[in-house]
Amino acid sequence: MKASVLSRMSGPLCDHVLDRKGSARELEEMEEGERERLEQMLEAADRAERSAVRWTNALNVWCGVGASREEARPRVAAGMEAFYQLPYENFERWSPAGTPEQIAEFLVPYVESGCSLFNLIVQAGDAEEAVGAAGEIRRLVRDEIGT
């Protein structure tokens, strides 16, 4: 479905839909298109008398955490392949693997482009490591963006 059609449909029907296609490094190139789609959605929402909707741009991110990218990559690959029954390589550019610092670095451009909520699906050595990494990633992102 073309982005403009999706934007016109989502304004009256959905609270928040953005068509994001690309890695964090490509967001700068897409910024104008994202703004245009958001404007289209807001205009469609106004016409449907839904202008009071509070917009939140959220992103689900699978990530593998470890002492290095080499340790973390197989963790997220195994989790995603088991869940989706597809090769990790299909998702790799959107699913970072590495230290909490590397994951935070991956997420910051999304925050700078308007994302205000992340749902991290952390794949780690165990649950304790996953929870600790999620907290550390949160702290690092907040420190980077100044909140």
PDB file of C-alpha atoms in Angstrom:
ATOM      1  CA  MET A   1       0.000   0.000   0.000  1.00  0.00           C
ATOM      2  CA  LYS A   2       1.377   3.433  -0.910  1.00  0.00           C
ATOM      3  CA  ALA A   3       2.355   5.686   1.984  1.00  0.00           C
ATOM      4  CA  SER A   4      -0.093   8.439   0.993  1.00  0.00           C
ATOM      5  CA  VAL A   5      -3.022   5.999   0.964  1.00  0.00           C
ATOM      6  CA  LEU A   6      -1.931   4.577   4.320  1.00  0.00           C
ATOM      7  CA  SER A   7      -1.688   8.090   5.761  1.00  0.00           C
ATOM      8  CA  ARG A   8      -5.176   9.103   4.553  1.00  0.00           C
ATOM      9  CA  MET A   9      -6.670   5.874   5.946  1.00  0.00           C
ATOM     10  CA  SER A  10      -4.877   5.971   9.276  1.00  0.00           C
ATOM     11  CA  GLY A  11      -5.972   9.503  10.214  1.00  0.00           C
ATOM     12  CA  PRO A  12      -9.639   8.625  10.597  1.00  0.00           C
ATOM     13  CA  LEU A  13      -9.112   5.025  11.707  1.00  0.00           C
ATOM     14  CA  CYS A  14      -5.951   4.708  13.786  1.00  0.00           C
ATOM     15  CA  ASP A  15      -4.310   6.555  16.641  1.00  0.00           C
ATOM     16  CA  HIS A  16      -0.765   6.230  15.339  1.00  0.00           C
ATOM     17  CA  VAL A  17       0.624   4.624  12.228  1.00  0.00           C
ATOM     18  CA  LEU A  18       3.792   5.658  10.469  1.00  0.00           C
ATOM     19  CA  ASP A  19       5.285   3.756   7.587  1.00  0.00           C
ATOM     20  CA  ARG A  20       8.949   3.447   8.586  1.00  0.00           C
ATOM     21  CA  LYS A  21      11.174   1.636   6.127  1.00  0.00           C
ATOM     22  CA  GLY A  22      14.861   1.829   6.838  1.00  0.00           C
ATOM     23  CA  SER A  23      17.611   1.762   9.369  1.00  0.00           C
ATOM     24  CA  ALA A  24      18.464   4.518  11.809  1.00  0.00           C
ATOM     25  CA  ARG A  25      21.085   5.807   9.382  1.00  0.00           C
ATOM     26  CA  GLU A  26      18.412   6.321   6.718  1.00  0.00           C
ATOM     27  CA  LEU A  27      15.992   8.295   8.904  1.00  0.00           C
ATOM     28  CA  GLU A  28      17.592  11.623   8.025  1.00  0.00           C
ATOM     29  CA  GLU A  29      16.833  10.999   4.371  1.00  0.00           C
ATOM     30  CA  MET A  30      13.223  10.115   5.198  1.00  0.00           C
ATOM     31  CA  GLU A  31      12.518  12.954   7.615  1.00  0.00           C
ATOM     32  CA  GLU A  32      10.648  15.102   5.081  1.00  0.00           C
ATOM     33  CA  GLY A  33       8.558  12.150   3.891  1.00  0.00           C
ATOM     34  CA  GLU A  34       7.705  11.235   7.473  1.00  0.00           C
ATOM     35  CA  ARG A  35       6.615  14.813   8.146  1.00  0.00           C
ATOM     36  CA  GLU A  36       4.441  14.796   5.032  1.00  0.00           C
ATOM     37  CA  ARG A  37       2.781  11.511   6.031  1.00  0.00           C
ATOM     38  CA  LEU A  38       2.162  12.777   9.557  1.00  0.00           C
ATOM     39  CA  GLU A  39       0.571  15.961   8.142  1.00  0.00           C
ATOM     40  CA  GLN A  40      -1.640  13.824   5.880  1.00  0.00           C
ATOM     41  CA  MET A  41      -2.734  11.736   8.859  1.00  0.00           C
ATOM     42  CA  LEU A  42      -3.476  14.829  10.957  1.00  0.00           C
ATOM     43  CA  GLU A  43      -5.510  16.384   8.128  1.00  0.00           C
ATOM     44  CA  ALA A  44      -7.473  13.137   7.665  1.00  0.00           C
ATOM     45  CA  ALA A  45      -8.048  12.961  11.422  1.00  0.00           C
ATOM     46  CA  ASP A  46      -9.372  16.543  11.411  1.00  0.00           C
ATOM     47  CA  ARG A  47     -11.803  15.708   8.597  1.00  0.00           C
ATOM     48  CA  ALA A  48     -12.981  12.686  10.616  1.00  0.00           C
ATOM     49  CA  GLU A  49     -13.356  14.901  13.726  1.00  0.00           C
ATOM     50  CA  ARG A  50     -10.513  13.066  15.480  1.00  0.00           C
ATOM     51  CA  SER A  51      -8.183  16.042  15.903  1.00  0.00           C
ATOM     52  CA  ALA A  52      -7.912  15.575  19.677  1.00  0.00           C
ATOM     53  CA  VAL A  53      -5.896  12.358  19.304  1.00  0.00           C
ATOM     54  CA  ARG A  54      -2.593  12.508  21.180  1.00  0.00           C
ATOM     55  CA  TRP A  55       0.021  11.082  18.813  1.00  0.00           C
ATOM     56  CA  THR A  56       2.762   8.802  20.053  1.00  0.00           C
ATOM     57  CA  ASN A  57       5.368   7.389  17.713  1.00  0.00           C
ATOM     58  CA  ALA A  58       6.455   4.026  19.050  1.00  0.00           C
ATOM     59  CA  LEU A  59       8.836   1.372  17.797  1.00  0.00           C
ATOM     60  CA  ASN A  60       9.271  -2.304  18.668  1.00  0.00           C
ATOM     61  CA  VAL A  61      12.938  -3.258  18.565  1.00  0.00           C
ATOM     62  CA  TRP A  62      14.385  -6.741  18.918  1.00  0.00           C
ATOM     63  CA  CYS A  63      17.941  -6.460  20.194  1.00  0.00           C
ATOM     64  CA  GLY A  64      20.679  -8.817  21.261  1.00  0.00           C
ATOM     65  CA  VAL A  65      22.808  -7.779  24.219  1.00  0.00           C
ATOM     66  CA  GLY A  66      26.214  -9.064  25.234  1.00  0.00           C
ATOM     67  CA  ALA A  67      29.776  -8.032  25.941  1.00  0.00           C
ATOM     68  CA  SER A  68      30.309  -7.650  22.179  1.00  0.00           C
ATOM     69  CA  ARG A  69      28.408  -7.723  18.916  1.00  0.00           C
ATOM     70  CA  GLU A  70      29.811 -11.199  18.279  1.00  0.00           C
ATOM     71  CA  GLU A  71      28.322 -12.459  21.545  1.00  0.00           C
ATOM     72  CA  ALA A  72      25.009 -10.633  21.140  1.00  0.00           C
ATOM     73  CA  ARG A  73      24.180 -11.339  17.493  1.00  0.00           C
ATOM     74  CA  PRO A  74      23.474 -15.086  17.885  1.00  0.00           C
ATOM     75  CA  ARG A  75      21.159 -14.301  20.801  1.00  0.00           C
ATOM     76  CA  VAL A  76      18.878 -11.997  18.854  1.00  0.00           C
ATOM     77  CA  ALA A  77      19.184 -14.150  15.727  1.00  0.00           C
ATOM     78  CA  ALA A  78      17.996 -17.252  17.582  1.00  0.00           C
ATOM     79  CA  GLY A  79      15.076 -15.421  19.191  1.00  0.00           C
ATOM     80  CA  MET A  80      13.861 -13.832  15.986  1.00  0.00           C
ATOM     81  CA  GLU A  81      14.287 -16.955  13.879  1.00  0.00           C
ATOM     82  CA  ALA A  82      12.333 -19.013  16.422  1.00  0.00           C
ATOM     83  CA  PHE A  83       9.537 -16.423  16.557  1.00  0.00           C
ATOM     84  CA  TYR A  84       9.233 -15.474  12.873  1.00  0.00           C
ATOM     85  CA  GLN A  85      10.496 -18.691  11.264  1.00  0.00           C
ATOM     86  CA  LEU A  86      12.582 -16.551   8.907  1.00  0.00           C
ATOM     87  CA  PRO A  87      16.320 -15.884   8.704  1.00  0.00           C
ATOM     88  CA  TYR A  88      17.618 -13.163  11.009  1.00  0.00           C
ATOM     89  CA  GLU A  89      19.321 -11.533   8.044  1.00  0.00           C
ATOM     90  CA  ASN A  90      15.860 -10.398   6.875  1.00  0.00           C
ATOM     91  CA  PHE A  91      15.611  -8.215  10.011  1.00  0.00           C
ATOM     92  CA  GLU A  92      19.219  -7.530  10.932  1.00  0.00           C
ATOM     93  CA  ARG A  93      19.359  -3.901   9.823  1.00  0.00           C
ATOM     94  CA  TRP A  94      16.491  -3.047  12.219  1.00  0.00           C
ATOM     95  CA  SER A  95      17.531  -5.361  15.058  1.00  0.00           C
ATOM     96  CA  PRO A  96      20.785  -4.262  16.655  1.00  0.00           C
ATOM     97  CA  ALA A  97      23.177  -6.524  18.496  1.00  0.00           C
ATOM     98  CA  GLY A  98      25.974  -5.472  20.833  1.00  0.00           C
ATOM     99  CA  THR A  99      26.629  -3.781  24.114  1.00  0.00           C
ATOM    100  CA  PRO A 100      24.010  -1.551  25.755  1.00  0.00           C
ATOM    101  CA  GLU A 101      26.039   1.408  24.470  1.00  0.00           C
ATOM    102  CA  GLN A 102      25.802   0.148  20.884  1.00  0.00           C
ATOM    103  CA  ILE A 103      22.054  -0.460  21.210  1.00  0.00           C
ATOM    104  CA  ALA A 104      21.520   3.040  22.648  1.00  0.00           C
ATOM    105  CA  GLU A 105      23.551   4.526  19.788  1.00  0.00           C
ATOM    106  CA  PHE A 106      21.250   2.719  17.341  1.00  0.00           C
ATOM    107  CA  LEU A 107      18.102   4.099  19.044  1.00  0.00           C
ATOM    108  CA  VAL A 108      19.055   7.774  19.454  1.00  0.00           C
ATOM    109  CA  PRO A 109      18.385   8.755  15.799  1.00  0.00           C
ATOM    110  CA  TYR A 110      14.844   7.380  16.169  1.00  0.00           C
ATOM    111  CA  VAL A 111      14.283   9.610  19.226  1.00  0.00           C
ATOM    112  CA  GLU A 112      15.663  12.564  17.274  1.00  0.00           C
ATOM    113  CA  SER A 113      13.155  11.753  14.492  1.00  0.00           C
ATOM    114  CA  GLY A 114      10.177  11.788  16.874  1.00  0.00           C
ATOM    115  CA  CYS A 115       9.960   8.322  18.392  1.00  0.00           C
ATOM    116  CA  SER A 116       8.945   8.678  22.040  1.00  0.00           C
ATOM    117  CA  LEU A 117       8.358   5.066  23.032  1.00  0.00           C
ATOM    118  CA  PHE A 118      10.405   1.911  22.523  1.00  0.00           C
ATOM    119  CA  ASN A 119       9.325  -1.626  23.243  1.00  0.00           C
ATOM    120  CA  LEU A 120      12.649  -3.437  23.538  1.00  0.00           C
ATOM    121  CA  ILE A 121      12.573  -7.188  23.037  1.00  0.00           C
ATOM    122  CA  VAL A 122      15.928  -7.914  24.632  1.00  0.00           C
ATOM    123  CA  GLN A 123      17.678 -11.205  23.950  1.00  0.00           C
ATOM    124  CA  ALA A 124      20.457 -11.832  26.464  1.00  0.00           C
ATOM    125  CA  GLY A 125      22.205 -14.639  28.312  1.00  0.00           C
ATOM    126  CA  ASP A 126      19.448 -14.763  30.939  1.00  0.00           C
ATOM    127  CA  ALA A 127      16.480 -12.730  32.242  1.00  0.00           C
ATOM    128  CA  GLU A 128      18.559 -10.818  34.768  1.00  0.00           C
ATOM    129  CA  GLU A 129      20.999  -9.697  32.087  1.00  0.00           C
ATOM    130  CA  ALA A 130      18.105  -8.707  29.787  1.00  0.00           C
ATOM    131  CA  VAL A 131      16.417  -6.568  32.440  1.00  0.00           C
ATOM    132  CA  GLY A 132      19.680  -4.948  33.458  1.00  0.00           C
ATOM    133  CA  ALA A 133      20.556  -4.193  29.842  1.00  0.00           C
ATOM    134  CA  ALA A 134      17.128  -2.660  29.177  1.00  0.00           C
ATOM    135  CA  GLY A 135      17.599  -0.313  32.131  1.00  0.00           C
ATOM    136  CA  GLU A 136      21.104   0.605  31.004  1.00  0.00           C
ATOM    137  CA  ILE A 137      19.934   1.245  27.428  1.00  0.00           C
ATOM    138  CA  ARG A 138      17.195   3.527  28.772  1.00  0.00           C
ATOM    139  CA  ARG A 139      19.668   5.458  30.904  1.00  0.00           C
ATOM    140  CA  LEU A 140      22.127   5.833  28.009  1.00  0.00           C
ATOM    141  CA  VAL A 141      19.471   7.057  25.567  1.00  0.00           C
ATOM    142  CA  ARG A 142      18.127   9.557  28.095  1.00  0.00           C
ATOM    143  CA  ASP A 143      21.636  10.794  28.871  1.00  0.00           C
ATOM    144  CA  GLU A 144      22.322  11.244  25.154  1.00  0.00           C
ATOM    145  CA  ILE A 145      19.148  13.204  24.422  1.00  0.00           C
ATOM    146  CA  GLY A 146      19.269  15.185  27.654  1.00  0.00           C
ATOM    147  CA  THR A 147      16.159  14.090  29.550  1.00  0.00           C
TER     148      THR A 147
END
